[in-house]
mmCIF file of C-alpha atoms in Angstrom:
data_model
loop_
_atom_site.group_PDB
_atom_site.id
_atom_site.type_symbol
_atom_site.label_atom_id
_atom_site.label_comp_id
_atom_site.label_asym_id
_atom_site.label_seq_id
_atom_site.Cartn_x
_atom_site.Cartn_y
_atom_site.Cartn_z
ATOM 1 C CA MET A 41 -16.554 65.909 0.900
ATOM 2 C CA VAL A 42 -16.716 62.251 1.241
ATOM 3 C CA GLU A 43 -20.206 60.950 1.942
ATOM 4 C CA LEU A 44 -20.059 58.401 4.827
ATOM 5 C CA PRO A 45 -21.951 55.109 4.451
ATOM 6 C CA THR A 46 -25.101 54.515 6.439
ATOM 7 C CA ASP A 47 -25.251 51.799 9.172
ATOM 8 C CA ASP A 48 -27.244 49.454 6.809
ATOM 9 C CA GLU A 49 -24.417 50.020 4.113
ATOM 10 C CA ILE A 50 -21.772 49.145 6.759
ATOM 11 C CA ASP A 51 -23.897 45.898 7.630
ATOM 12 C CA ARG A 52 -24.059 44.933 4.014
ATOM 13 C CA PHE A 53 -20.458 45.388 3.436
ATOM 14 C CA ALA A 54 -19.717 43.435 6.724
ATOM 15 C CA ASP A 55 -21.987 40.553 5.512
ATOM 16 C CA PHE A 56 -20.107 40.581 2.174
ATOM 17 C CA LEU A 57 -16.879 40.151 4.011
ATOM 18 C CA ILE A 58 -18.239 37.415 6.225
ATOM 19 C CA ASP A 59 -19.322 35.589 3.085
ATOM 20 C CA ARG A 60 -15.618 35.539 2.079
ATOM 21 C CA LEU A 61 -14.285 34.349 5.402
ATOM 22 C CA PRO A 62 -13.649 30.808 4.310
ATOM 23 C CA ARG A 63 -11.697 31.843 1.205
ATOM 24 C CA ALA A 64 -9.927 34.610 3.137
ATOM 25 C CA THR A 65 -8.806 32.148 5.915
ATOM 26 C CA ARG A 66 -7.470 29.729 3.217
ATOM 27 C CA VAL A 67 -5.482 32.579 1.629
ATOM 28 C CA ALA A 68 -3.961 33.578 5.002
ATOM 29 C CA GLN A 69 -3.446 29.946 5.941
ATOM 30 C CA ARG A 70 -1.487 29.502 2.617
ATOM 31 C CA VAL A 71 0.645 32.436 3.478
ATOM 32 C CA THR A 72 1.199 31.805 7.035
ATOM 33 C CA GLY A 73 1.310 27.980 7.317
ATOM 34 C CA SER A 74 -0.670 28.117 10.444
ATOM 35 C CA PHE A 75 -4.427 28.223 11.105
ATOM 36 C CA ASP A 76 -4.025 30.244 14.326
ATOM 37 C CA LEU A 77 -1.919 32.913 12.565
ATOM 38 C CA ALA A 78 -4.454 32.839 9.573
ATOM 39 C CA GLU A 79 -7.424 33.419 11.746
ATOM 40 C CA ASP A 80 -5.702 36.287 13.454
ATOM 41 C CA ALA A 81 -4.676 37.892 10.206
ATOM 42 C CA VAL A 82 -8.197 37.583 8.642
ATOM 43 C CA ALA A 83 -9.624 39.142 11.806
ATOM 44 C CA MET A 84 -7.212 41.966 11.602
ATOM 45 C CA ALA A 85 -7.828 42.572 7.907
ATOM 46 C CA ILE A 86 -11.634 42.494 8.191
ATOM 47 C CA ASP A 87 -11.472 44.906 11.110
ATOM 48 C CA HIS A 88 -9.413 47.258 9.067
ATOM 49 C CA LEU A 89 -11.685 46.887 6.042
ATOM 50 C CA ILE A 90 -14.815 47.763 8.013
ATOM 51 C CA LYS A 91 -13.251 50.675 9.723
ATOM 52 C CA ARG A 92 -11.995 51.881 6.396
ATOM 53 C CA TYR A 93 -15.401 51.536 4.824
ATOM 54 C CA ALA A 94 -17.150 53.395 7.732
ATOM 55 C CA ARG A 95 -14.752 56.258 7.458
ATOM 56 C CA GLY A 96 -15.668 56.502 3.726
ATOM 57 C CA GLY A 97 -12.705 54.983 2.188
ATOM 58 C CA ARG A 98 -12.655 54.058 -1.522
ATOM 59 C CA PHE A 99 -13.010 50.584 -2.728
ATOM 60 C CA PRO A 100 -13.468 48.959 -6.158
ATOM 61 C CA SER A 101 -16.932 49.070 -7.408
ATOM 62 C CA LEU A 102 -17.139 45.786 -9.163
ATOM 63 C CA PRO A 103 -17.732 42.674 -6.796
ATOM 64 C CA SER A 104 -14.878 40.589 -8.411
ATOM 65 C CA GLU A 105 -12.421 43.472 -7.990
ATOM 66 C CA LEU A 106 -13.623 44.151 -4.353
ATOM 67 C CA GLU A 107 -13.073 40.347 -3.571
ATOM 68 C CA ALA A 108 -9.590 40.588 -5.094
ATOM 69 C CA TYR A 109 -9.081 43.655 -2.935
ATOM 70 C CA VAL A 110 -10.310 41.811 0.236
ATOM 71 C CA MET A 111 -8.041 38.899 -0.612
ATOM 72 C CA THR A 112 -4.977 41.214 -1.182
ATOM 73 C CA THR A 113 -5.679 42.962 2.228
ATOM 74 C CA VAL A 114 -5.926 39.610 3.916
ATOM 75 C CA ARG A 115 -2.587 38.475 2.335
ATOM 76 C CA ASN A 116 -0.926 41.672 3.346
ATOM 77 C CA ALA A 117 -2.132 41.283 6.858
ATOM 78 C CA ALA A 118 -0.855 37.700 7.115
ATOM 79 C CA LEU A 119 2.615 38.840 5.622
ATOM 80 C CA ARG A 120 2.681 41.485 8.403
ATOM 81 C CA MET A 121 1.824 39.049 11.056
ATOM 82 C CA LEU A 122 4.694 36.658 9.861
ATOM 83 C CA LYS A 123 7.201 39.646 9.737
ATOM 84 C CA THR A 124 6.311 40.522 13.387
ATOM 85 C CA GLU A 125 6.482 36.792 14.533
ATOM 86 C CA ARG A 126 9.813 36.399 12.853
ATOM 87 C CA ALA A 127 11.131 39.527 14.621
ATOM 88 C CA ARG A 128 9.980 38.259 17.952
ATOM 89 C CA VAL A 129 11.604 34.895 17.417
ATOM 90 C CA LEU A 130 14.938 36.582 16.346
ATOM 91 C CA ALA A 131 14.885 38.645 19.460
ATOM 92 C CA GLU A 132 14.246 35.709 21.516
ATOM 93 C CA SER A 133 16.876 33.734 19.898
ATOM 94 C CA GLN A 134 19.460 36.552 20.379
ATOM 95 C CA ALA A 135 18.720 36.873 23.960
ATOM 96 C CA THR A 136 19.075 33.038 24.409
ATOM 97 C CA ILE A 137 22.606 33.054 22.674
ATOM 98 C CA ASP A 138 23.624 36.097 24.951
ATOM 99 C CA ALA A 139 22.218 34.251 28.049
ATOM 100 C CA LEU A 140 24.208 31.171 27.046
ATOM 101 C CA ARG A 141 27.433 32.962 26.256
ATOM 102 C CA THR A 142 27.639 34.538 29.750
ATOM 103 C CA ASN A 143 27.084 31.310 31.484
ATOM 104 C CA ALA A 144 30.171 30.639 33.453
ATOM 105 C CA GLY A 145 29.589 26.842 33.783
ATOM 106 C CA VAL A 146 29.903 26.307 29.990
ATOM 107 C CA SER A 147 32.946 24.399 28.746
ATOM 108 C CA SER A 148 35.207 26.155 26.358
ATOM 109 C CA GLU A 149 34.311 23.905 23.454
ATOM 110 C CA VAL A 150 30.595 24.608 24.193
ATOM 111 C CA ARG A 151 31.307 28.301 24.349
ATOM 112 C CA ARG A 152 33.172 28.110 20.986
ATOM 113 C CA LEU A 153 30.345 26.351 19.375
ATOM 114 C CA LEU A 154 27.770 28.947 20.926
ATOM 115 C CA ASN A 155 29.932 31.798 19.528
ATOM 116 C CA HIS A 156 29.678 30.271 16.025
ATOM 117 C CA ILE A 157 25.984 29.795 15.923
ATOM 118 C CA PRO A 158 25.435 33.446 14.972
ATOM 119 C CA ASP A 159 27.719 33.051 12.077
ATOM 120 C CA LEU A 160 25.184 30.421 10.612
ATOM 121 C CA PRO A 161 22.811 31.850 7.992
ATOM 122 C CA VAL A 162 19.687 33.112 9.830
ATOM 123 C CA ASN A 163 17.399 30.373 8.156
ATOM 124 C CA GLU A 164 19.672 27.813 9.640
ATOM 125 C CA TYR A 165 20.452 29.075 13.043
ATOM 126 C CA LEU A 166 16.787 29.803 14.112
ATOM 127 C CA PRO A 167 15.832 25.982 13.850
ATOM 128 C CA VAL A 168 18.958 25.087 15.805
ATOM 129 C CA LEU A 169 18.134 27.515 18.585
ATOM 130 C CA MET A 170 14.400 26.732 18.590
ATOM 131 C CA VAL A 171 14.562 22.982 18.369
ATOM 132 C CA ASP A 172 17.940 22.036 20.144
ATOM 133 C CA LEU A 173 18.091 24.941 22.825
ATOM 134 C CA TRP A 174 14.531 25.984 23.448
ATOM 135 C CA GLY A 175 12.928 22.579 23.084
ATOM 136 C CA PHE A 176 10.285 23.466 20.375
ATOM 137 C CA THR A 177 9.003 20.668 18.263
ATOM 138 C CA LEU A 178 9.702 20.708 14.385
ATOM 139 C CA LYS A 179 6.115 21.563 13.843
ATOM 140 C CA GLU A 180 6.052 24.489 16.312
ATOM 141 C CA THR A 181 9.332 25.771 14.774
ATOM 142 C CA ALA A 182 7.855 25.526 11.272
ATOM 143 C CA GLU A 183 4.735 27.530 12.235
ATOM 144 C CA ALA A 184 6.830 30.239 13.885
ATOM 145 C CA LEU A 185 9.053 30.643 10.774
ATOM 146 C CA GLY A 186 6.373 30.258 8.371
ATOM 147 C CA CYS A 187 7.789 27.147 6.400
ATOM 148 C CA GLY A 188 7.239 23.364 6.066
ATOM 149 C CA ILE A 189 8.324 20.828 8.714
ATOM 150 C CA SER A 190 10.755 19.275 6.258
ATOM 151 C CA THR A 191 12.257 22.636 5.453
ATOM 152 C CA VAL A 192 13.021 23.188 9.159
ATOM 153 C CA ALA A 193 14.504 19.597 9.481
ATOM 154 C CA ASP A 194 16.747 20.227 6.418
ATOM 155 C CA ARG A 195 17.882 23.531 7.641
ATOM 156 C CA LYS A 196 18.635 22.106 11.014
ATOM 157 C CA ALA A 197 20.569 19.307 9.560
ATOM 158 C CA ARG A 198 22.679 21.493 7.387
ATOM 159 C CA ALA A 199 23.415 23.756 10.348
ATOM 160 C CA HIS A 200 24.566 20.755 12.527
ATOM 161 C CA ARG A 201 26.780 19.761 9.526
ATOM 162 C CA ARG A 202 28.304 23.090 9.438
ATOM 163 C CA LEU A 203 28.924 23.265 13.202
ATOM 164 C CA ARG A 204 30.376 19.793 13.160
ATOM 165 C CA ASP A 205 32.721 20.656 10.421
ATOM 166 C CA TRP A 206 33.648 23.952 12.060
ATOM 167 C CA MET A 207 34.497 22.125 15.419
ATOM 168 C CA MET A 208 36.462 19.527 13.571
ATOM 169 C CA GLY A 209 38.454 22.203 11.701
ATOM 170 C CA VAL A 210 37.152 21.310 8.219
ATOM 171 C CA PRO A 211 37.676 24.210 6.004
ATOM 172 C CA VAL A 212 34.489 25.997 4.783
ATOM 173 C CA ARG A 213 33.749 25.791 1.114
#
């Protein structure tokens, strides 16, 4: 049978985690690219760790190993948040495409263009949708996709070139 920790032990463990908050936030921020997502990921990870400790979960015994374990947990929480954020963005983008496709007032050329957007690689069509159709800034798009602003701008420019070439009938290489 697992011996549950006392309230004092749980408090000491929580203090240990609080001492590591700045580093954990930096780790999560490097993974997510967003301070807001990083804070949420750290809060989620610390909540998980404290609950697991209170239930008598096993942890590494050496402080350095425990700190590495905490940082890995934070990193995994940040990756989970990015995954759910990306899924949300994909669902919204598909809903926008579907709504624009059914719009009766759209010209045939615009409809052809909209029908071709889903054929773009995912990493290119999301910036096109978010910036050009939804009105997001490059910074907001970069935070949502978990990449840099210049990366979003490059992907958007590549997608615009592909769409332009496709509309002009240039064969795809």
